[in-house]
Amino acid sequence: AEDGLGGGMSNVPSLEETFATLQYTVDQCIVICESKEFTDEVMAHAGGQFPDLSVGEVKAALVPQAVALLPGLKAAAAAALAEKTKQEEAVQEHLQMIGRCPMNFEWVKTSGGYRCAGGAHFVPDDQLSHLYV
């Protein structure tokens, strides 16, 4: 049915708006778009944009949007991974300049920072955050 908004995609629920409103991560969005299996939360929000549509109509409107969004989501995920890798390389370079821990163990990434392989020394991430460019 025409809603007076000029046709196009304006008369169907927006998957992109739904993802943004629900604050889904890029990785969550990729999983949903690849599988085309929309969570109850996505269906409820998208369906709420156009309450007159049936569940089947909402899903039918979301599937082509999922296909269209997928390349951009994958590009965003790749860019984020490249940035994380760049930051990790900067940290590793700094740790190499510092050298091994006082007991001559290598530094190993753990939750919240780096611990020496011997377990006695720790450098928290916040002390290395100035390396993130």
Short mmCIF file of C-alpha atoms in Angstrom, two decimals:
data_model
loop_
_atom_site.label_atom_id
_atom_site.label_comp_id
_atom_site.label_asym_id
_atom_site.label_seq_id
_atom_site.Cartn_x
_atom_site.Cartn_y
_atom_site.Cartn_z
CA ALA A 1 0.00 0.00 0.00
CA GLU A 2 1.20 3.50 -0.82
CA ASP A 3 2.11 5.48 2.26
CA GLY A 4 2.59 8.83 0.56
CA LEU A 5 6.35 8.85 1.11
CA GLY A 6 7.23 8.65 -2.55
CA GLY A 7 7.76 4.94 -3.05
CA GLY A 8 11.19 3.35 -3.21
CA MET A 9 12.50 1.87 0.02
CA SER A 10 10.52 4.39 2.08
CA ASN A 11 7.54 2.06 2.39
CA VAL A 12 9.43 -0.87 3.92
CA PRO A 13 11.21 -1.31 7.26
CA SER A 14 14.85 -0.26 7.29
CA LEU A 15 17.29 -2.97 8.33
CA GLU A 16 20.13 -0.46 8.66
CA GLU A 17 18.04 1.74 10.98
CA THR A 18 17.07 -1.34 12.98
CA PHE A 19 20.71 -2.38 13.43
CA ALA A 20 21.65 1.15 14.50
CA THR A 21 18.77 1.50 16.96
CA LEU A 22 19.50 -1.90 18.51
CA GLN A 23 23.22 -0.99 18.64
CA TYR A 24 24.32 -4.23 17.03
CA THR A 25 28.03 -4.66 16.38
CA VAL A 26 29.33 -4.98 12.84
CA ASP A 27 30.06 -8.65 13.50
CA GLN A 28 26.49 -9.26 14.72
CA CYS A 29 25.12 -7.54 11.62
CA ILE A 30 27.33 -9.65 9.33
CA VAL A 31 26.09 -12.89 10.92
CA ILE A 32 22.47 -11.81 10.50
CA CYS A 33 22.95 -10.61 6.93
CA GLU A 34 24.82 -13.75 5.88
CA SER A 35 22.26 -16.11 7.40
CA LYS A 36 19.23 -13.96 6.59
CA GLU A 37 17.88 -15.26 9.90
CA PHE A 38 16.57 -12.20 11.70
CA THR A 39 16.43 -12.24 15.49
CA ASP A 40 13.11 -11.71 17.23
CA GLU A 41 14.45 -8.33 18.34
CA VAL A 42 15.21 -7.29 14.74
CA MET A 43 11.83 -8.51 13.52
CA ALA A 44 10.01 -6.69 16.34
CA HIS A 45 11.81 -3.40 15.70
CA ALA A 46 11.56 -3.59 11.91
CA GLY A 47 7.93 -4.67 12.12
CA GLY A 48 7.22 -1.78 14.47
CA GLN A 49 8.25 0.64 11.71
CA PHE A 50 5.31 -0.58 9.62
CA PRO A 51 2.80 -2.32 11.92
CA ASP A 52 0.42 -3.09 9.05
CA LEU A 53 2.93 -5.50 7.48
CA SER A 54 2.80 -9.21 8.27
CA VAL A 55 5.86 -11.01 9.67
CA GLY A 56 6.38 -12.56 6.22
CA GLU A 57 6.23 -9.16 4.54
CA VAL A 58 8.73 -7.71 7.02
CA LYS A 59 11.16 -10.57 6.40
CA ALA A 60 10.67 -10.29 2.65
CA ALA A 61 11.55 -6.58 2.89
CA LEU A 62 14.65 -7.23 5.04
CA VAL A 63 16.26 -10.01 2.97
CA PRO A 64 17.28 -7.85 -0.03
CA GLN A 65 18.54 -5.17 2.36
CA ALA A 66 20.67 -7.78 4.14
CA VAL A 67 22.22 -8.78 0.81
CA ALA A 68 22.88 -5.12 -0.06
CA LEU A 69 24.36 -4.25 3.35
CA LEU A 70 26.72 -7.23 3.53
CA PRO A 71 29.60 -5.91 1.35
CA GLY A 72 29.80 -2.64 3.31
CA LEU A 73 29.64 -4.46 6.64
CA LYS A 74 32.45 -6.80 5.58
CA ALA A 75 34.55 -3.82 4.44
CA ALA A 76 33.98 -2.10 7.81
CA ALA A 77 34.98 -5.27 9.67
CA ALA A 78 38.14 -5.60 7.55
CA ALA A 79 39.07 -1.97 8.21
CA ALA A 80 38.55 -2.41 11.96
CA LEU A 81 40.70 -5.55 11.94
CA ALA A 82 43.45 -3.75 9.99
CA GLU A 83 43.41 -0.91 12.54
CA LYS A 84 43.55 -3.35 15.45
CA THR A 85 46.45 -5.17 13.79
CA LYS A 86 48.26 -1.87 13.27
CA GLN A 87 47.79 -0.98 16.94
CA GLU A 88 48.94 -4.43 18.06
CA GLU A 89 52.07 -4.10 15.90
CA ALA A 90 52.85 -0.73 17.52
CA VAL A 91 52.50 -2.27 20.98
CA GLN A 92 54.68 -5.25 20.05
CA GLU A 93 57.33 -2.91 18.66
CA HIS A 94 57.28 -0.91 21.90
CA LEU A 95 57.52 -4.07 24.01
CA GLN A 96 60.48 -5.21 21.90
CA MET A 97 62.19 -1.87 22.59
CA ILE A 98 61.57 -2.36 26.31
CA GLY A 99 62.85 -5.90 25.96
CA ARG A 100 61.86 -8.93 27.96
CA CYS A 101 60.59 -8.70 31.49
CA PRO A 102 63.16 -8.39 34.31
CA MET A 103 63.21 -12.20 34.56
CA ASN A 104 63.92 -12.48 30.79
CA PHE A 105 60.45 -13.78 29.80
CA GLU A 106 58.56 -12.68 26.67
CA TRP A 107 55.40 -10.55 26.90
CA VAL A 108 52.10 -12.31 26.13
CA LYS A 109 48.77 -10.53 25.41
CA THR A 110 46.16 -11.19 28.10
CA SER A 111 42.91 -9.57 29.07
CA GLY A 112 43.65 -5.97 29.98
CA GLY A 113 47.31 -5.90 29.02
CA TYR A 114 50.47 -7.97 28.66
CA ARG A 115 51.82 -10.46 31.17
CA CYS A 116 55.29 -11.92 31.02
CA ALA A 117 55.43 -15.61 30.17
CA GLY A 118 56.73 -16.25 33.69
CA GLY A 119 53.57 -14.72 35.14
CA ALA A 120 55.24 -12.28 37.54
CA HIS A 121 55.11 -9.01 35.55
CA PHE A 122 52.22 -7.14 33.94
CA VAL A 123 51.89 -4.06 31.71
CA PRO A 124 48.26 -2.79 31.53
CA ASP A 125 46.82 -1.70 28.19
CA ASP A 126 46.27 1.85 29.47
CA GLN A 127 50.04 2.27 29.87
CA LEU A 128 50.38 1.41 26.17
CA SER A 129 47.39 3.39 24.88
CA HIS A 130 49.60 6.29 23.77
CA LEU A 131 50.90 3.94 21.06
CA TYR A 132 47.48 3.68 19.44
CA VAL A 133 47.49 6.07 16.53
#
